[in-house]
Short mmCIF file of C-alpha atoms in Angstrom, two decimals:
data_model
loop_
_atom_site.label_atom_id
_atom_site.label_comp_id
_atom_site.label_asym_id
_atom_site.label_seq_id
_atom_site.Cartn_x
_atom_site.Cartn_y
_atom_site.Cartn_z
CA MET A 30 -196.59 79.04 -61.24
CA ILE A 31 -195.56 80.41 -64.68
CA LYS A 32 -195.44 84.24 -64.80
CA LYS A 33 -197.10 85.85 -67.59
CA GLN A 34 -194.69 88.76 -67.77
CA GLY A 35 -191.52 86.46 -68.19
CA LEU A 36 -193.44 84.64 -70.97
CA ARG A 37 -194.32 87.78 -73.10
CA THR A 38 -190.94 89.31 -72.41
CA ALA A 39 -189.20 86.05 -73.95
CA PHE A 40 -191.77 86.08 -76.56
CA MET A 41 -191.28 89.78 -77.60
CA ALA A 42 -187.56 89.11 -77.79
CA LEU A 43 -188.12 86.06 -80.03
CA ALA A 44 -190.42 88.29 -82.26
CA LEU A 45 -187.90 91.25 -82.58
CA ALA A 46 -185.37 88.77 -83.54
CA GLY A 47 -187.03 88.16 -86.87
CA GLY A 48 -186.14 90.96 -88.84
CA THR A 49 -187.55 92.33 -91.80
CA PHE A 50 -188.04 90.74 -95.40
CA MET A 51 -187.50 93.46 -98.11
CA ALA A 52 -189.94 93.60 -101.07
CA SER A 53 -191.51 95.86 -103.34
CA PRO A 54 -193.03 98.69 -101.48
CA ALA A 55 -196.48 98.76 -103.32
CA TRP A 56 -198.54 96.39 -105.30
CA ALA A 57 -200.55 97.10 -108.56
CA ALA A 58 -204.10 97.90 -108.60
CA GLY A 59 -206.12 94.72 -108.56
CA THR A 60 -203.46 92.54 -107.13
CA MET A 61 -203.82 91.05 -103.68
CA THR A 62 -200.82 89.74 -101.77
CA ILE A 63 -201.25 86.91 -99.05
CA SER A 64 -198.68 85.69 -96.39
CA SER A 65 -198.67 82.04 -95.91
CA PRO A 66 -196.42 80.29 -93.47
CA GLN A 67 -195.38 77.17 -95.55
CA ASP A 68 -194.85 75.99 -98.89
CA PRO A 69 -196.71 72.69 -99.38
CA GLY A 70 -194.09 71.58 -102.11
CA SER A 71 -196.69 70.33 -104.28
CA TRP A 72 -199.96 71.51 -105.76
CA ASP A 73 -201.29 68.07 -106.69
CA PRO A 74 -204.50 67.52 -104.58
CA VAL A 75 -203.49 63.71 -103.94
CA ASP A 76 -200.24 64.86 -102.08
CA THR A 77 -201.22 66.61 -99.05
CA PHE A 78 -203.46 67.05 -95.87
CA LEU A 79 -201.93 70.77 -95.36
CA VAL A 80 -203.97 73.70 -94.61
CA ASN A 81 -201.83 75.93 -96.21
CA TRP A 82 -202.12 74.04 -99.49
CA ALA A 83 -205.95 74.31 -99.20
CA SER A 84 -205.74 78.25 -98.55
CA VAL A 85 -204.02 78.55 -102.11
CA ALA A 86 -205.63 75.42 -103.82
CA THR A 87 -209.32 76.31 -102.94
CA ASN A 88 -208.86 79.20 -105.64
CA ILE A 89 -207.46 76.82 -108.44
CA TYR A 90 -209.45 73.65 -108.06
CA ASP A 91 -213.28 72.48 -107.46
CA GLY A 92 -214.86 69.65 -106.22
CA LEU A 93 -218.06 68.16 -106.90
CA THR A 94 -219.03 69.83 -103.71
CA TYR A 95 -218.33 72.89 -102.06
CA ARG A 96 -218.37 74.19 -98.48
CA GLY A 97 -218.03 77.88 -97.86
CA PRO A 98 -217.36 80.00 -94.75
CA ASP A 99 -221.01 79.07 -93.37
CA THR A 100 -219.88 75.60 -93.48
CA LYS A 101 -222.81 74.62 -95.50
CA LEU A 102 -222.42 72.00 -98.07
CA VAL A 103 -223.68 73.26 -101.64
CA PRO A 104 -223.29 72.14 -105.33
CA GLY A 105 -219.77 72.64 -106.82
CA LEU A 106 -219.18 70.73 -110.26
CA ALA A 107 -221.81 68.63 -109.40
CA THR A 108 -225.24 70.40 -109.75
CA SER A 109 -227.30 67.89 -107.82
CA TRP A 110 -226.80 64.20 -106.32
CA ASP A 111 -229.04 61.52 -105.26
CA VAL A 112 -228.07 58.76 -102.76
CA LEU A 113 -229.06 55.35 -103.94
CA ASP A 114 -228.94 51.51 -103.00
CA ASP A 115 -229.07 52.36 -99.25
CA GLY A 116 -226.11 54.39 -99.27
CA LYS A 117 -223.88 52.42 -101.59
CA ARG A 118 -224.37 54.48 -104.77
CA ILE A 119 -224.43 58.20 -105.61
CA ARG A 120 -225.35 59.56 -108.83
CA PHE A 121 -224.08 62.83 -109.58
CA LYS A 122 -225.29 65.26 -112.36
CA LEU A 123 -222.43 67.42 -113.53
CA ARG A 124 -222.29 71.06 -114.44
CA THR A 125 -222.08 71.72 -118.19
CA GLY A 126 -219.92 74.26 -119.94
CA VAL A 127 -217.01 74.20 -117.54
CA LYS A 128 -213.60 74.27 -118.68
CA PHE A 129 -210.22 73.77 -117.17
CA HIS A 130 -207.77 76.39 -117.22
CA ASP A 131 -205.81 74.76 -120.26
CA GLY A 132 -209.16 74.95 -122.20
CA GLU A 133 -209.84 71.20 -121.69
CA ALA A 134 -213.25 70.44 -121.00
CA PHE A 135 -214.59 69.26 -117.61
CA ASN A 136 -216.91 66.13 -117.98
CA ALA A 137 -217.56 62.73 -116.56
CA ASP A 138 -214.33 61.23 -117.80
CA ALA A 139 -212.52 63.92 -115.90
CA VAL A 140 -214.39 62.88 -112.66
CA LYS A 141 -213.55 59.18 -113.45
CA PHE A 142 -210.00 59.91 -114.07
CA THR A 143 -209.70 61.98 -111.00
CA PHE A 144 -210.85 59.20 -108.68
CA ASP A 145 -209.11 56.36 -110.64
CA ARG A 146 -205.93 58.19 -110.07
CA LEU A 147 -206.72 59.01 -106.24
CA MET A 148 -207.47 55.21 -105.76
CA GLY A 149 -204.69 53.97 -107.73
CA GLU A 150 -201.07 54.01 -107.61
CA GLU A 151 -200.52 57.74 -107.71
CA GLY A 152 -202.87 58.31 -104.91
CA SER A 153 -201.10 55.54 -102.98
CA LYS A 154 -197.99 57.65 -102.95
CA GLY A 155 -199.92 60.49 -100.80
CA PRO A 156 -201.67 60.69 -97.72
CA GLN A 157 -205.31 61.13 -99.20
CA LYS A 158 -206.36 57.84 -100.50
CA SER A 159 -207.54 56.27 -97.03
CA ASN A 160 -209.54 59.17 -96.61
CA TYR A 161 -211.75 58.13 -99.56
CA ALA A 162 -211.53 54.50 -98.89
CA ALA A 163 -215.21 53.75 -99.20
CA ILE A 164 -215.13 54.45 -102.99
CA ASP A 165 -215.03 51.24 -105.15
CA SER A 166 -215.43 52.65 -108.52
CA VAL A 167 -216.55 55.58 -110.65
CA GLU A 168 -218.96 54.83 -113.73
CA VAL A 169 -219.41 57.12 -116.34
CA ILE A 170 -223.46 57.08 -117.15
CA ASP A 171 -223.13 59.83 -119.84
CA GLU A 172 -221.05 62.74 -120.37
CA ASN A 173 -222.64 64.84 -117.45
CA THR A 174 -223.52 62.00 -115.19
CA VAL A 175 -221.36 59.60 -112.83
CA ASP A 176 -222.30 57.01 -110.36
CA PHE A 177 -219.91 56.41 -107.44
CA HIS A 178 -220.02 52.92 -106.36
CA LEU A 179 -219.23 52.63 -102.57
CA LYS A 180 -218.01 49.46 -100.76
CA GLN A 181 -219.83 50.71 -97.94
CA PRO A 182 -221.76 53.91 -97.04
CA ASP A 183 -219.75 56.69 -96.16
CA PRO A 184 -221.84 59.61 -94.13
CA VAL A 185 -219.00 62.06 -94.64
CA LEU A 186 -218.26 61.41 -98.36
CA LEU A 187 -220.05 64.36 -99.60
CA THR A 188 -218.27 66.79 -97.36
CA LYS A 189 -214.94 65.01 -98.25
CA LEU A 190 -215.67 65.85 -101.87
CA ALA A 191 -215.56 69.46 -101.43
CA GLY A 192 -211.76 69.50 -100.67
CA TYR A 193 -208.05 68.18 -100.82
CA GLY A 194 -207.66 64.59 -102.67
CA ALA A 195 -211.12 64.94 -104.01
CA MET A 196 -210.38 68.14 -106.43
CA ILE A 197 -210.96 67.59 -110.05
CA VAL A 198 -208.00 67.48 -112.16
CA PRO A 199 -207.66 67.73 -115.78
CA PRO A 200 -206.82 63.98 -117.69
CA LYS A 201 -205.32 65.35 -120.87
CA TYR A 202 -203.01 67.84 -119.16
CA ILE A 203 -201.76 65.27 -116.60
CA GLN A 204 -201.19 62.74 -119.42
CA GLU A 205 -199.40 65.07 -121.83
CA HIS A 206 -197.11 66.59 -119.20
CA GLY A 207 -196.51 64.16 -116.49
CA GLU A 208 -196.99 63.81 -112.98
CA ASP A 209 -193.75 65.59 -111.75
CA TYR A 210 -194.82 68.79 -114.00
CA PHE A 211 -198.47 68.70 -112.69
CA ASN A 212 -197.02 68.83 -108.93
CA THR A 213 -195.56 72.38 -109.88
CA HIS A 214 -197.81 73.58 -112.62
CA PRO A 215 -201.39 73.02 -111.25
CA VAL A 216 -204.48 73.08 -113.53
CA GLY A 217 -207.92 73.22 -112.26
CA THR A 218 -211.47 74.78 -112.98
CA GLY A 219 -211.39 77.33 -110.03
CA PRO A 220 -211.85 81.06 -110.21
CA PHE A 221 -208.00 81.63 -110.50
CA LYS A 222 -205.32 79.96 -112.76
CA PHE A 223 -201.86 79.29 -112.14
CA VAL A 224 -199.22 81.68 -113.47
CA SER A 225 -195.81 80.89 -111.70
CA TYR A 226 -194.35 79.06 -108.50
CA GLU A 227 -191.03 79.55 -107.02
CA PRO A 228 -190.34 76.96 -104.25
CA LYS A 229 -189.84 78.38 -100.77
CA VAL A 230 -190.54 81.87 -102.18
CA GLY A 231 -194.49 81.80 -103.42
CA ILE A 232 -196.81 80.98 -106.06
CA LYS A 233 -198.77 83.65 -108.34
CA LEU A 234 -202.19 83.20 -109.71
CA GLU A 235 -204.38 85.26 -112.06
CA LYS A 236 -208.09 85.65 -112.73
CA PHE A 237 -209.60 82.95 -114.87
CA ASP A 238 -211.94 84.71 -117.33
CA ASP A 239 -213.77 81.54 -118.04
CA PHE A 240 -214.71 80.41 -114.59
CA TRP A 241 -218.04 79.07 -114.33
CA GLY A 242 -219.13 80.78 -111.27
CA ASP A 243 -218.79 84.24 -109.89
CA LYS A 244 -215.82 85.85 -111.79
CA ALA A 245 -212.93 87.03 -109.40
CA LYS A 246 -212.91 90.75 -108.80
CA ILE A 247 -209.27 91.11 -108.28
CA ASP A 248 -206.81 89.91 -111.29
CA ASN A 249 -203.86 88.86 -109.25
CA LEU A 250 -203.18 86.67 -106.30
CA ASN A 251 -199.72 86.68 -104.88
CA TYR A 252 -198.76 84.19 -102.19
CA ARG A 253 -195.47 84.72 -100.46
CA PHE A 254 -194.19 81.89 -98.17
CA ILE A 255 -193.05 83.75 -94.96
CA SER A 256 -192.21 81.24 -92.35
CA GLU A 257 -191.05 83.75 -89.55
CA PRO A 258 -194.31 85.31 -87.93
CA SER A 259 -192.70 88.59 -87.11
CA THR A 260 -191.40 89.12 -90.68
CA ALA A 261 -195.26 88.45 -91.89
CA VAL A 262 -196.55 91.03 -89.40
CA ALA A 263 -193.98 93.53 -90.50
CA GLU A 264 -194.75 93.03 -94.12
CA LEU A 265 -198.45 93.44 -93.23
CA GLN A 266 -197.68 96.67 -91.43
CA ALA A 267 -195.43 98.09 -94.31
CA GLY A 268 -198.26 97.48 -96.64
CA ARG A 269 -196.25 94.76 -98.68
CA VAL A 270 -198.73 92.09 -97.69
CA ASP A 271 -202.58 92.51 -97.60
CA LEU A 272 -203.51 89.29 -95.62
CA VAL A 273 -201.59 87.15 -93.08
CA ILE A 274 -203.40 83.76 -92.76
CA PRO A 275 -203.31 81.38 -89.74
CA PRO A 276 -201.69 80.01 -87.88
CA THR A 277 -198.93 82.89 -88.42
CA ILE A 278 -200.37 85.58 -86.13
CA PRO A 279 -198.49 85.66 -82.86
CA ILE A 280 -201.16 86.22 -80.02
CA GLY A 281 -198.75 88.55 -78.49
CA MET A 282 -198.89 90.75 -81.41
CA ILE A 283 -202.52 91.10 -81.76
CA PRO A 284 -202.64 94.57 -79.74
CA THR A 285 -199.90 95.84 -81.99
CA ILE A 286 -201.79 95.06 -85.06
CA LYS A 287 -205.15 96.29 -83.66
CA ASN A 288 -203.33 99.68 -82.77
CA ASP A 289 -202.40 100.17 -86.43
CA PRO A 290 -204.84 102.40 -88.37
CA ASN A 291 -204.02 100.45 -91.57
CA ILE A 292 -204.34 96.91 -90.56
CA ASP A 293 -206.66 94.80 -88.21
CA ILE A 294 -207.39 91.40 -86.89
CA VAL A 295 -210.35 89.37 -87.94
CA SER A 296 -211.04 85.92 -86.42
CA SER A 297 -213.73 83.16 -86.42
CA PRO A 298 -214.34 79.93 -84.30
CA SER A 299 -212.36 77.26 -85.79
CA PRO A 300 -211.76 73.42 -85.84
CA THR A 301 -208.38 73.69 -85.46
CA VAL A 302 -206.84 71.89 -82.23
CA TYR A 303 -203.34 71.63 -80.66
CA ALA A 304 -201.85 68.87 -78.84
CA LEU A 305 -198.63 67.25 -77.84
CA ARG A 306 -199.01 63.68 -79.14
CA PHE A 307 -196.98 60.97 -77.31
CA ASN A 308 -194.35 58.74 -78.60
CA THR A 309 -196.26 55.54 -77.10
CA LYS A 310 -193.61 52.94 -78.49
CA ASN A 311 -190.33 54.10 -76.84
CA GLY A 312 -189.08 55.61 -73.83
CA ILE A 313 -191.02 56.62 -70.47
CA THR A 314 -193.98 57.75 -72.56
CA LYS A 315 -194.69 54.09 -73.44
CA ASP A 316 -196.10 53.64 -70.08
CA ALA A 317 -199.84 55.14 -70.07
CA LYS A 318 -199.30 56.14 -66.40
CA VAL A 319 -196.50 58.30 -67.36
CA ARG A 320 -198.39 59.88 -70.10
CA GLN A 321 -201.34 60.79 -67.60
CA ALA A 322 -198.76 62.07 -65.23
CA LEU A 323 -197.70 64.62 -67.67
CA ILE A 324 -200.96 65.78 -68.54
CA TYR A 325 -201.57 66.39 -64.87
CA GLY A 326 -198.54 68.08 -64.70
CA VAL A 327 -199.32 70.99 -66.95
CA ASP A 328 -201.85 73.99 -66.14
CA ARG A 329 -203.30 74.24 -69.59
CA GLN A 330 -206.04 76.74 -68.47
CA THR A 331 -203.43 79.06 -67.31
CA ILE A 332 -201.50 78.75 -70.44
CA ILE A 333 -204.65 79.64 -72.61
CA ASP A 334 -205.40 82.65 -70.20
CA SER A 335 -201.79 84.16 -69.96
CA ILE A 336 -200.66 83.39 -73.58
CA LEU A 337 -203.68 82.88 -75.97
CA GLY A 338 -205.53 86.12 -74.83
CA GLY A 339 -208.99 84.65 -75.26
CA GLN A 340 -208.60 83.35 -78.51
CA ALA A 341 -208.70 79.57 -77.74
CA SER A 342 -210.58 77.32 -75.35
CA PRO A 343 -209.47 74.09 -73.44
CA ILE A 344 -210.17 70.78 -74.93
CA ALA A 345 -210.64 67.10 -73.48
CA SER A 346 -210.08 65.39 -76.72
CA PHE A 347 -208.45 66.11 -79.91
CA GLN A 348 -211.27 68.05 -81.37
CA GLY A 349 -213.40 71.18 -80.61
CA GLU A 350 -216.79 72.10 -80.44
CA LEU A 351 -217.56 72.31 -84.14
CA SER A 352 -216.79 68.57 -84.65
CA PHE A 353 -219.42 65.98 -84.77
CA GLY A 354 -218.31 63.63 -82.27
CA TYR A 355 -217.51 66.13 -79.64
CA ASP A 356 -218.53 65.20 -76.19
CA PRO A 357 -219.66 67.91 -74.07
CA ALA A 358 -219.54 65.70 -70.93
CA MET A 359 -215.67 65.03 -71.33
CA LYS A 360 -213.80 67.40 -69.09
CA PRO A 361 -210.10 67.99 -69.45
CA LEU A 362 -207.76 66.33 -66.49
CA PRO A 363 -207.24 68.95 -64.04
CA TYR A 364 -203.94 70.50 -63.11
CA ASP A 365 -202.75 68.35 -60.29
CA PRO A 366 -198.89 68.19 -59.87
CA ALA A 367 -199.17 66.28 -56.64
CA LYS A 368 -201.03 63.47 -58.71
CA ALA A 369 -198.45 63.55 -61.59
CA LYS A 370 -195.59 63.02 -58.97
CA GLU A 371 -197.66 60.19 -57.54
CA LEU A 372 -198.13 58.47 -61.17
CA LEU A 373 -194.60 59.09 -62.00
CA ALA A 374 -193.13 57.40 -59.04
CA GLU A 375 -195.63 54.59 -59.57
CA ALA A 376 -194.19 53.98 -62.99
CA GLY A 377 -190.52 54.09 -61.65
CA VAL A 378 -189.66 57.38 -63.37
CA LYS A 379 -186.95 59.21 -61.13
CA PRO A 380 -186.82 62.99 -60.79
CA GLY A 381 -184.67 64.49 -63.63
CA ALA A 382 -186.03 62.33 -66.30
CA ALA A 383 -185.72 63.93 -69.61
CA VAL A 384 -188.21 64.27 -72.49
CA GLN A 385 -187.86 65.86 -75.83
CA ILE A 386 -190.45 67.97 -77.44
CA ASP A 387 -190.53 68.39 -81.14
CA ILE A 388 -192.36 71.51 -82.37
CA ARG A 389 -192.56 73.54 -85.63
CA GLY A 390 -189.79 76.20 -85.43
CA ASN A 391 -191.97 78.92 -87.06
CA ASP A 392 -195.00 78.86 -84.89
CA ALA A 393 -194.01 81.51 -82.35
CA THR A 394 -197.32 81.51 -80.23
CA PHE A 395 -196.67 77.57 -79.99
CA ASN A 396 -193.09 77.96 -79.10
CA GLU A 397 -194.22 80.31 -76.09
CA VAL A 398 -196.85 77.64 -75.04
CA VAL A 399 -194.34 74.78 -75.18
CA GLN A 400 -191.76 76.90 -73.28
CA ALA A 401 -194.69 77.08 -70.55
CA VAL A 402 -195.38 73.32 -70.76
CA ALA A 403 -191.64 72.54 -70.23
CA SER A 404 -191.53 74.73 -67.24
CA TYR A 405 -194.56 73.09 -65.63
CA LEU A 406 -192.80 69.63 -66.32
CA GLN A 407 -189.85 70.81 -64.35
CA ILE A 408 -191.95 71.35 -61.45
CA VAL A 409 -192.83 67.64 -61.38
CA GLY A 410 -189.54 66.64 -61.97
CA ILE A 411 -189.29 66.07 -65.62
CA ASN A 412 -186.44 67.86 -67.72
CA ALA A 413 -188.10 68.78 -71.05
CA THR A 414 -185.93 69.88 -73.91
CA ILE A 415 -187.37 71.66 -77.08
CA LYS A 416 -186.46 70.58 -80.44
CA PRO A 417 -187.63 72.86 -83.23
CA TYR A 418 -187.87 71.68 -86.87
CA GLU A 419 -188.71 73.22 -90.19
CA THR A 420 -192.25 72.54 -90.63
CA ASN A 421 -191.97 70.48 -93.72
CA VAL A 422 -189.19 68.23 -92.11
CA LEU A 423 -191.37 67.68 -89.22
CA LEU A 424 -194.32 66.87 -91.06
CA ASN A 425 -192.95 64.78 -93.91
CA ASP A 426 -190.04 63.14 -92.35
CA ILE A 427 -189.82 63.36 -88.43
CA ILE A 428 -193.48 62.43 -87.39
CA PRO A 429 -194.42 59.85 -90.29
CA GLN A 430 -191.18 58.00 -89.72
CA GLY A 431 -191.41 57.85 -86.06
CA LYS A 432 -188.32 59.73 -85.44
CA THR A 433 -189.89 62.07 -82.82
CA GLY A 434 -188.91 62.60 -79.07
CA ALA A 435 -191.30 61.49 -76.38
CA MET A 436 -193.77 64.37 -77.31
CA PHE A 437 -194.33 66.03 -80.58
CA GLN A 438 -196.59 68.90 -81.67
CA GLN A 439 -199.54 68.21 -83.67
CA SER A 440 -202.21 70.68 -84.95
CA TRP A 441 -205.15 69.40 -87.01
CA GLY A 442 -207.87 71.38 -88.95
CA GLY A 443 -210.67 68.84 -88.89
CA TRP A 444 -211.81 70.41 -92.05
CA THR A 445 -214.65 68.04 -92.49
CA LEU A 446 -216.00 69.00 -89.07
CA ASP A 447 -216.43 65.40 -88.37
CA PHE A 448 -214.27 63.53 -85.84
CA ASP A 449 -213.67 60.67 -88.15
CA ASN A 450 -211.37 62.99 -90.16
CA THR A 451 -209.16 63.43 -87.20
CA ALA A 452 -209.60 60.32 -85.16
CA TYR A 453 -208.97 57.54 -88.11
CA PHE A 454 -205.71 59.49 -89.19
CA MET A 455 -204.27 59.96 -85.63
CA TYR A 456 -205.20 56.74 -84.17
CA HIS A 457 -205.65 53.89 -86.93
CA THR A 458 -202.82 51.40 -87.06
CA GLY A 459 -200.72 52.33 -90.16
CA GLU A 460 -201.67 55.97 -90.79
CA LYS A 461 -199.13 58.62 -91.45
CA TRP A 462 -199.71 60.69 -88.47
CA ASN A 463 -199.90 57.54 -86.09
CA PRO A 464 -196.18 56.33 -86.34
CA TYR A 465 -196.19 54.34 -82.77
CA ASP A 466 -199.55 52.94 -81.73
CA SER A 467 -201.27 49.81 -82.84
CA ASP A 468 -204.48 49.17 -80.95
CA PRO A 469 -206.92 46.61 -82.38
CA LYS A 470 -209.75 47.65 -80.12
CA MET A 471 -209.30 51.40 -81.39
CA ASP A 472 -208.92 50.17 -84.98
CA GLU A 473 -212.37 48.21 -84.68
CA LEU A 474 -213.89 51.28 -83.32
CA LEU A 475 -212.81 53.58 -86.16
CA GLU A 476 -213.79 51.38 -88.69
CA SER A 477 -217.36 50.45 -87.33
CA GLN A 478 -218.30 53.95 -87.44
CA ARG A 479 -217.50 54.69 -90.98
CA ALA A 480 -220.29 52.52 -92.60
CA ILE A 481 -223.16 53.91 -90.21
CA THR A 482 -225.59 56.20 -91.71
CA ASP A 483 -227.53 56.66 -88.51
CA PRO A 484 -226.11 60.03 -86.89
CA ALA A 485 -226.96 59.28 -83.47
CA LYS A 486 -225.37 55.93 -83.65
CA ARG A 487 -222.26 57.20 -85.36
CA GLU A 488 -221.99 59.90 -82.96
CA GLU A 489 -222.15 57.67 -79.89
CA ILE A 490 -219.09 55.59 -81.47
CA LEU A 491 -217.16 58.88 -82.20
CA ARG A 492 -217.49 59.80 -78.54
CA ASN A 493 -216.51 56.41 -77.31
CA ILE A 494 -213.26 56.86 -79.68
CA ALA A 495 -212.69 60.16 -77.87
CA ASN A 496 -213.12 58.83 -74.49
CA TYR A 497 -211.10 55.74 -75.07
CA ALA A 498 -208.26 57.94 -76.74
CA ALA A 499 -208.22 60.00 -73.52
CA ASP A 500 -208.19 56.93 -71.07
CA ARG A 501 -205.12 55.79 -72.87
CA ALA A 502 -203.67 59.28 -72.88
CA LEU A 503 -202.48 59.15 -76.57
CA GLU A 504 -201.94 63.05 -76.35
CA MET A 505 -201.99 65.92 -74.17
CA PRO A 506 -204.92 67.93 -75.64
CA LEU A 507 -204.09 71.72 -75.20
CA TYR A 508 -206.70 73.90 -76.84
CA ASN A 509 -208.93 74.80 -79.76
CA LEU A 510 -207.59 78.04 -81.34
CA ASN A 511 -209.65 80.42 -83.46
CA ALA A 512 -208.70 81.22 -87.00
CA ILE A 513 -206.88 84.56 -86.83
CA PHE A 514 -206.19 86.59 -89.78
CA GLY A 515 -204.19 89.96 -90.06
CA ILE A 516 -205.84 91.99 -93.01
CA SER A 517 -205.12 95.33 -94.44
CA HIS A 518 -208.04 97.81 -94.65
CA ARG A 519 -207.53 97.96 -98.37
CA VAL A 520 -209.14 94.49 -98.54
CA LYS A 521 -212.95 94.52 -98.91
CA ASN A 522 -215.55 91.93 -98.54
CA PHE A 523 -213.47 89.32 -96.89
CA THR A 524 -215.02 86.75 -94.63
CA PRO A 525 -212.75 84.68 -92.24
CA VAL A 526 -213.62 81.00 -92.68
CA PRO A 527 -212.93 78.39 -90.03
CA ASP A 528 -210.84 76.18 -91.67
CA SER A 529 -208.72 78.55 -93.82
CA ARG A 530 -209.87 77.11 -97.20
CA LEU A 531 -210.15 80.67 -98.55
CA ARG A 532 -211.88 81.25 -101.90
CA LEU A 533 -211.19 84.81 -102.80
CA ASN A 534 -213.23 85.40 -105.79
CA GLU A 535 -215.56 87.81 -103.82
CA VAL A 536 -212.66 89.74 -102.44
CA SER A 537 -211.77 93.08 -103.74
CA VAL A 538 -208.92 95.46 -102.88
CA ASP A 539 -208.61 99.40 -103.11
#
């Protein structure tokens, strides 16, 4: 049995080792400072899937549609749309009088440029293109009207247009300054405009007075990239940070934050799920029996109860209850160390066999979780070593290039609240987040549901995908974690969002 006190003691030692980052003792009126755990490295919408990109860039860019904290889809840069030709054409009427931050006019040409670029050579360099693969072409009807011609219907496309690769970008600005410049000097139509960016340090934004929607109530947004959780919390306590965004807050520090009269914790249900995915190509985890054994060998419910403090729920597949495609009939494999040992013996794995688990080094809570996982695996005869990486290295090199150990951390926001957005990128052959597995049956299932507009039929296929992935034990599903924010009491009118895509024009500070 894993002892809660031992885990907590080890965690607190880790947290206290972080030290304190020295910064200015106070912020000017009208300025909000936010701690983000990761520098995405590029601010171009086609370059990333990172939640920490979206938590900043949602304030810089707009999409044709918008999905707010209530998860409802509403007009963005498009005021209305009509789905035509049995779902193979969508006509968008565009908002008039909108300007990019550089003064360039938003119009139908900007929409066409954005999607030609996304579906072309530039988009091919990043991870976003396949998310919009249904788009065949964008046709300019007039200055304020565009038609999207689709290769096949895509029932999730309107939601996809609300984030990430679909953010509308300025044609003239990019053509004049070039792609590399745009990566570090972003321009959009959102409520805040870019001021400066210092890699690994932070990015600064300021209120955009010509924003087409509700004007920002604060003058400046300063994002600081603080990878060490204990440092981020210390800065929040010291008043040098106003908001700490997920997944930074260590569960073990929630009581400390709640006991501070100047700061608090706010949380909301989230689509974010955590798993340890398997290398299905090499080593002992190439065998599905071994993968199943490792899942049976870990008491995930006890980990949730003892480490995550009620801020998470168990999962049977790589999605939570907010996801379309979630199957409530699926149950996690139970903790059964005897079954684990039996399967390992059947697979010819001898006691003392070694596995490496690769994780993000700055995620203190998950570090504690994976230490517990390693302890459980030791009970069934597997020696697990934990290898931490800097987050960008793990996500941009180690995982995509297939250089992980037997198991590796994968957390996923599932921001479309649709299992396709998770499953296609985790399981389809050739995708960035699927460096090892190639399964024709899985590919066929994934592709078949993308063109189906009947929700019930599509949901059935997505549930079949989840069950098939579980049968093959492609990952060890761990938990669905709430979105947890640490916040200063000087921040007013803040709404925690489930997917960390923060739009802060309604927020004010004392």
